[in-house]
CSV table of C-alpha atoms and ligand atoms in Angstrom, one decimal:
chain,number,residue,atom,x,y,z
R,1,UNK,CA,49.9,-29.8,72.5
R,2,UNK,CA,52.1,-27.0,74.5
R,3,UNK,CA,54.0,-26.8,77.3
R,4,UNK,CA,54.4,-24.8,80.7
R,5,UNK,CA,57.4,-24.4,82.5
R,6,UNK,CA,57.1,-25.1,86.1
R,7,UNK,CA,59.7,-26.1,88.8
R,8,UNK,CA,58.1,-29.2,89.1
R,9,UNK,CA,58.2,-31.3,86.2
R,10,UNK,CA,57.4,-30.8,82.6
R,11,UNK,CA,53.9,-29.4,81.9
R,12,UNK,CA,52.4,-30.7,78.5
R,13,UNK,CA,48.8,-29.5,77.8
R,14,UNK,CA,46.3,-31.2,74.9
R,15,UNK,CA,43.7,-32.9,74.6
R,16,UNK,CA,42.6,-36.1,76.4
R,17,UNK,CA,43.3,-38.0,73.5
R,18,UNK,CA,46.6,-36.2,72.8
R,19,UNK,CA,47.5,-36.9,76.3
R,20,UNK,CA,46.4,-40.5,76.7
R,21,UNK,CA,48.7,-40.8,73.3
R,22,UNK,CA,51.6,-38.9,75.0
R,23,UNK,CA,51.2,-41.1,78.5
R,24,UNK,CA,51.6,-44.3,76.0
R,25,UNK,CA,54.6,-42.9,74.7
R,26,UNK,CA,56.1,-42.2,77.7
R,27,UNK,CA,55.7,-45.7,78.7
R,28,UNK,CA,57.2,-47.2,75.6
R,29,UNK,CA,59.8,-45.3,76.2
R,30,UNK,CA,60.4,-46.1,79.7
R,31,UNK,CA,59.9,-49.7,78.6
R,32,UNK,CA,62.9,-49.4,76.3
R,33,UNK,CA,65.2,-47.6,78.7
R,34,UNK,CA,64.2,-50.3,81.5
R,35,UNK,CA,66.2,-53.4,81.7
R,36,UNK,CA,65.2,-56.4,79.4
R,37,UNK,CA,62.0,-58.3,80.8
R,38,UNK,CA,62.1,-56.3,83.7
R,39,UNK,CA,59.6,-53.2,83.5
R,40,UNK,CA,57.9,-52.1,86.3
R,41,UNK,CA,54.7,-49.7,85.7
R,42,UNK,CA,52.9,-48.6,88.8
R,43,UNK,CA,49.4,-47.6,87.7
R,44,UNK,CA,47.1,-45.7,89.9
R,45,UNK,CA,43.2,-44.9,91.1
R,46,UNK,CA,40.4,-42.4,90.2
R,47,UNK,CA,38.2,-41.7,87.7
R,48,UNK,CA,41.6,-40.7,85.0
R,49,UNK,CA,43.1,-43.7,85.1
R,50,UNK,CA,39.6,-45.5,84.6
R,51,UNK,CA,39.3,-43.4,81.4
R,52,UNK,CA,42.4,-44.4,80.3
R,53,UNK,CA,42.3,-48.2,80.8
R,54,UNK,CA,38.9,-47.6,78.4
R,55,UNK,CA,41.0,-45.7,75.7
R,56,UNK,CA,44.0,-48.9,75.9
R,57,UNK,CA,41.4,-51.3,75.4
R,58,UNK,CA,38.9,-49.7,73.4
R,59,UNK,CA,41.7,-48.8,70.4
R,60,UNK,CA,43.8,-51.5,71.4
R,61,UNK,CA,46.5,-49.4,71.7
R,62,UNK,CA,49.4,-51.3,74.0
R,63,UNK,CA,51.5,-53.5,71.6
R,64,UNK,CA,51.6,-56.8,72.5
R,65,UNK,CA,55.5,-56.2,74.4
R,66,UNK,CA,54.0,-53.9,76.5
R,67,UNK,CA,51.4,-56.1,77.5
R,68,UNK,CA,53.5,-59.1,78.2
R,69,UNK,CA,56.7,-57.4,78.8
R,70,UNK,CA,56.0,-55.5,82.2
R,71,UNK,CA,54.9,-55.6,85.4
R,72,UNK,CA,52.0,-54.3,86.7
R,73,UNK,CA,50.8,-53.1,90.3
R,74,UNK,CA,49.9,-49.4,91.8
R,75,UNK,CA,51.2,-47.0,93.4
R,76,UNK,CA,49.2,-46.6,96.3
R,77,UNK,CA,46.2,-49.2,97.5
R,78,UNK,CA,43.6,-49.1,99.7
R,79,UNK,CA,43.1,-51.7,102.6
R,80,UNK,CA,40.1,-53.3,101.4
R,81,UNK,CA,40.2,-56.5,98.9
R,82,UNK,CA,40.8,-56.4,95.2
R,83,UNK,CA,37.1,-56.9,94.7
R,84,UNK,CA,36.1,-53.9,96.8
R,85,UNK,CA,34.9,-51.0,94.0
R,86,UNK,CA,37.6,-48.9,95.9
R,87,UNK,CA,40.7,-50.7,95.1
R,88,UNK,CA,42.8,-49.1,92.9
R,89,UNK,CA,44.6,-52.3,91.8
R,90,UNK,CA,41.2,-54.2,91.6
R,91,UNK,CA,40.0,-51.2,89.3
R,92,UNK,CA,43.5,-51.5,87.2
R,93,UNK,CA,42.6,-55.4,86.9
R,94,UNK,CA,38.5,-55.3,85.8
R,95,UNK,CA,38.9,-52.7,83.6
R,96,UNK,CA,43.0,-53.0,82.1
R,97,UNK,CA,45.3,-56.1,83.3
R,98,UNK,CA,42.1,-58.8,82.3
R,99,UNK,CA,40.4,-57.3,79.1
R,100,UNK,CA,44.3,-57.3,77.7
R,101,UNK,CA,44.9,-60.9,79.0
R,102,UNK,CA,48.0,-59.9,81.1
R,103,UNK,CA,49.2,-62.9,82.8
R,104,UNK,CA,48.8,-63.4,86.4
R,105,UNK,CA,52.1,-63.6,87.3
R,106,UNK,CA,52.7,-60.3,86.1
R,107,UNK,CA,49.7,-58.9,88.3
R,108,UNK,CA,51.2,-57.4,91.8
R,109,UNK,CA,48.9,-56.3,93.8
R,110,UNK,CA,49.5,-55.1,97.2
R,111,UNK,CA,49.0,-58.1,99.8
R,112,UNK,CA,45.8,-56.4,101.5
R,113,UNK,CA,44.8,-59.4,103.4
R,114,UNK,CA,47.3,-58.7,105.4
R,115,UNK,CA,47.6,-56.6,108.1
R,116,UNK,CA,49.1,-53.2,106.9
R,117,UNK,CA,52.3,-53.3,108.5
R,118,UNK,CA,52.6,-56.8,107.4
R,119,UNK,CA,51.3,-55.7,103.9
R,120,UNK,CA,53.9,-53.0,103.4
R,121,UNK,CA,57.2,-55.1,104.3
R,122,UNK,CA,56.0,-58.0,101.9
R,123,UNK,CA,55.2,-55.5,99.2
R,124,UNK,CA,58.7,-53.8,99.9
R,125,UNK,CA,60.6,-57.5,99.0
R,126,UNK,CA,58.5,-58.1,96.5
R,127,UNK,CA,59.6,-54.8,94.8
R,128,UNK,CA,63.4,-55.1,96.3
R,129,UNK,CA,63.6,-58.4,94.1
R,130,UNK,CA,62.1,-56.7,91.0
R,131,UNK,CA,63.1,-53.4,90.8
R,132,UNK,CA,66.7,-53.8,92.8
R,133,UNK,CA,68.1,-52.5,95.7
R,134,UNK,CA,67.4,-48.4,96.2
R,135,UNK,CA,64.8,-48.3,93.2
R,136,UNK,CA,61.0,-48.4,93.3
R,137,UNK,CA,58.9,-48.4,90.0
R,138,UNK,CA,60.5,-47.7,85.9
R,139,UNK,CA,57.4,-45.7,86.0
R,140,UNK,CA,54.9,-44.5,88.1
R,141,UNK,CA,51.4,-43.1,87.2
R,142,UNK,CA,49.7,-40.6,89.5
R,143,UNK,CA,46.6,-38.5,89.9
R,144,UNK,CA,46.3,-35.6,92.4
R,145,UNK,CA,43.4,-35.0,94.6
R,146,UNK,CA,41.6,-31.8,95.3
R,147,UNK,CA,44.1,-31.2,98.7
R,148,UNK,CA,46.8,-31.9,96.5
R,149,UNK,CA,47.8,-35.4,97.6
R,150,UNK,CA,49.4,-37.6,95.5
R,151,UNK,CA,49.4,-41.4,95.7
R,152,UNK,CA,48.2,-41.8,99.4
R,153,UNK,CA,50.8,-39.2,100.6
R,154,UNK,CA,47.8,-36.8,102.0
R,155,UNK,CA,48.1,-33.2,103.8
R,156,UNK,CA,50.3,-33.7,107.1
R,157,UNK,CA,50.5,-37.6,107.1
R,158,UNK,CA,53.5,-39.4,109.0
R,159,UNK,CA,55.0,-40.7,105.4
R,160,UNK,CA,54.9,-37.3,103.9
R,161,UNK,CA,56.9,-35.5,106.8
R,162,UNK,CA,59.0,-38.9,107.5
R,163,UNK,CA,59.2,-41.8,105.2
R,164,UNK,CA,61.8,-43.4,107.4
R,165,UNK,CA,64.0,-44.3,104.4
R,166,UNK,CA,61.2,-46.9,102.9
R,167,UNK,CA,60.1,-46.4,99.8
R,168,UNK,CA,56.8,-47.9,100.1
R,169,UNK,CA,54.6,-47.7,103.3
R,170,UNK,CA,51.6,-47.9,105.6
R,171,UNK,CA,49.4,-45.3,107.4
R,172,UNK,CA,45.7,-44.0,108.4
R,173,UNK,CA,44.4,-40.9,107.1
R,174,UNK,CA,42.2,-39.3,109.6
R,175,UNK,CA,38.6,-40.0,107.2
R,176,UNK,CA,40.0,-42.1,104.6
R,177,UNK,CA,41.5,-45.5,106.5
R,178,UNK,CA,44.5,-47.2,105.8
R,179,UNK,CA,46.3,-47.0,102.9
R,180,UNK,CA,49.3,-48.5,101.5
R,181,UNK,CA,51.5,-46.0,99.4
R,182,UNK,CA,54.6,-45.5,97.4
R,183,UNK,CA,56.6,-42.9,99.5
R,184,UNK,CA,58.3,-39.7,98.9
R,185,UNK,CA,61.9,-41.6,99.0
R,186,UNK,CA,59.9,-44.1,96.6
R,187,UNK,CA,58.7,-41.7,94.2
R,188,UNK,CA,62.1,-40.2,94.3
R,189,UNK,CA,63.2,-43.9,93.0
R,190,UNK,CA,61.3,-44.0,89.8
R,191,UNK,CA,62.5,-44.0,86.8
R,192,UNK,CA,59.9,-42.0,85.7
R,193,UNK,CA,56.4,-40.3,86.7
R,194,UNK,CA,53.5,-39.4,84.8
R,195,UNK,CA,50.8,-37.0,86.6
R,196,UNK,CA,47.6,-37.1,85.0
R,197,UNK,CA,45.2,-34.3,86.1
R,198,UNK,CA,42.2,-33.3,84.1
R,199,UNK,CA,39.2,-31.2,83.8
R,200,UNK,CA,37.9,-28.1,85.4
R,201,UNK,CA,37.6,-29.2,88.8
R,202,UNK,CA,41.6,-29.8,88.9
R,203,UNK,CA,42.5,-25.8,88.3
R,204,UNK,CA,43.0,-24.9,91.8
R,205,UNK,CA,45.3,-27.6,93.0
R,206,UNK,CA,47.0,-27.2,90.0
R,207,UNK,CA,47.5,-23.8,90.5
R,208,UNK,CA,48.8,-24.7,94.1
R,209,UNK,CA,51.3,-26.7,93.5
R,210,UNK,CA,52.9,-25.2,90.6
R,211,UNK,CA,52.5,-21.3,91.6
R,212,UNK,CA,51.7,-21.5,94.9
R,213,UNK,CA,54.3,-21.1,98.0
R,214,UNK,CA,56.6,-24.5,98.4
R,215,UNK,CA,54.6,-26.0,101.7
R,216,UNK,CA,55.1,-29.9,100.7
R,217,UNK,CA,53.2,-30.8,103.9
R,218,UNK,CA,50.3,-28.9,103.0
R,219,UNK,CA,50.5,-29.4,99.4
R,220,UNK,CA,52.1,-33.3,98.8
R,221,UNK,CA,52.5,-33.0,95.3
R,222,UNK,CA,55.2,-30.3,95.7
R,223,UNK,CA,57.2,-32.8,96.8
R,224,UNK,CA,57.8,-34.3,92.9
R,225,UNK,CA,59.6,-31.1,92.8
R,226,UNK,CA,62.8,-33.1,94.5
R,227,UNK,CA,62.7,-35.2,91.2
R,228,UNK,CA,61.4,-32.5,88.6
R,229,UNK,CA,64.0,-33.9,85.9
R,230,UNK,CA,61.6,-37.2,85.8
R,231,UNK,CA,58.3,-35.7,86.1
R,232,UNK,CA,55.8,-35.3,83.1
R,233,UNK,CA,52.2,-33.7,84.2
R,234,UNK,CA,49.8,-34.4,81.3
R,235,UNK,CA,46.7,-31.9,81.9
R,236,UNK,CA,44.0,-30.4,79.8
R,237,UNK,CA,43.1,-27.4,79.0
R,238,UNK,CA,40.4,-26.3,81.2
R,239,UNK,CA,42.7,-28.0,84.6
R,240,UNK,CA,45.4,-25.4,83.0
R,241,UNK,CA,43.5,-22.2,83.4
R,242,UNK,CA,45.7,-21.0,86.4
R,243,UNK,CA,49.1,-22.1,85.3
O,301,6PG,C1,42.1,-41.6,96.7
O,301,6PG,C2,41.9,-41.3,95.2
O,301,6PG,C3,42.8,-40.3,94.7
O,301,6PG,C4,42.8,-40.1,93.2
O,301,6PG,C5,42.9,-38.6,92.9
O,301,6PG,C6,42.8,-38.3,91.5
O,301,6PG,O1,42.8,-42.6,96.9
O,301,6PG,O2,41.6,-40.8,97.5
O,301,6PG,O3,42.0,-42.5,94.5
O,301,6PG,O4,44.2,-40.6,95.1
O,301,6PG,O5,43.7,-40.8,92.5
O,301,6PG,O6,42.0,-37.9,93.7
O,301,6PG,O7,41.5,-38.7,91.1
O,301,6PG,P1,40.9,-38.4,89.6
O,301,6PG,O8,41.6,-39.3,88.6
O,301,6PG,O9,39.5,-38.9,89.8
O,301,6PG,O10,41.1,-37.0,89.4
């Protein structure tokens, strides 16, 4: 593996396999710095996190501590229920929380039955009780899209120019419904936060965010540059050909 230097976060580039191993250490070692029982691990949706719940389970590689010690839920959720192929915490749960046996009372989803409004302020207690007063998630997975959003904080949304001092939040994005979303203050709250972008198709955005001109409301991600000390981006080769 190497690594780039970039204002916003550390850069490491390997392999998938190299990097799924990296993003496993990084959560064992937010799980030790966390306190005791208490570790919260925001995972996230799209097609990398779906290949690495596959490499957890398929070479068992979470220790059993990490399985029953922490936490689970996502970072940002779509407003459709867990058993809709588009829900990011549904996804986590087929594919990660249930092959593993994680206990149900360490499954949070986001309430989506609810309205969204509604949803948001009973996610935000939930997380107040769990992760304390001013803090959000010991660490937070995230993918970035081809615009450059992160989470659900998309191009010129109302949480990404204001978050109103929540750190977790509701909104419609023009084409893509409502979603339910860490926010920048929330991100800005983790302990830690692992971006995992690979493949080809994520040079470009990649090359936005980290070389391009700071224009957080164009390009979301750049916003991870307020919190660049806990960052990690994992990417591959061929999604590091512009950096
Ligand atoms: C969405 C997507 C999105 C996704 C990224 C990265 O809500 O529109 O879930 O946020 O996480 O586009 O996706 P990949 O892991 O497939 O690159």
């Amino acid at each position: 593996m190497r690594e780039i230097p970039s204002d916003f976060g550390r850069v490491v580039v390997g392999t998938q396999a190299e990097l799924f191993s990296e993003a496993l250490r990084i959560t064992l070692a937010a799980q030790a710095a966390a306190r005791p029982g208490r570790f919260l691990w925001a995972l996230t949706g799209g097609s990398t996190p779906a290949a690495f719940y596959k490499w957890c389970v398929e070479s068992s590689a979470l220790p059993p501590e990490l399985i029953n010690g922490t936490h689970f839920t996502v970072s940002d959720e779509r407003h459709v229920p867990l058993s809709s192929p588009d829900s990011n915490f549904g996804n986590a749960e087929r594919q990660l929380l249930a092959p593993l046996g994680v206990a149900t009372d360490r499954r949070l989803p986001w309430m989506v039955a609810w309205p969204v409004a509604e949803a948001a302020e009973a996610y935000r207690k939930t997380m107040l009780i769990l992760a304390g007063p001013g803090r959000a998630y010991d660490l937070c997975f995230l993918g970035m899209g081809d615009d450059c959003h992160t989470a659900s904080l998309f191009p010129q949304t109302p949480l990404l120019k204001d978050d109103g001092g929540l750190l977790f939040g509701g909104q419609e994005v023009p084409g893509k419904g409502w979603r339910l979303t860490i926010t920048p203050g929330g991100l800005r709250a983790c302990g830690k936060i692992v971006v995992m972008a690979l493949g080809a198709g994520k040079a470009a955005a990649l090359h936005r965010v980290h070389r391009g001109p700071l224009d957080v409301e164009n390009v979301p991600s750049q916003l991870l540059k307020t919190c660049a000390e806990n960052v990690v981006w994992l990417v591959d080769e061929p999604a590091a050909a512009q950096l």
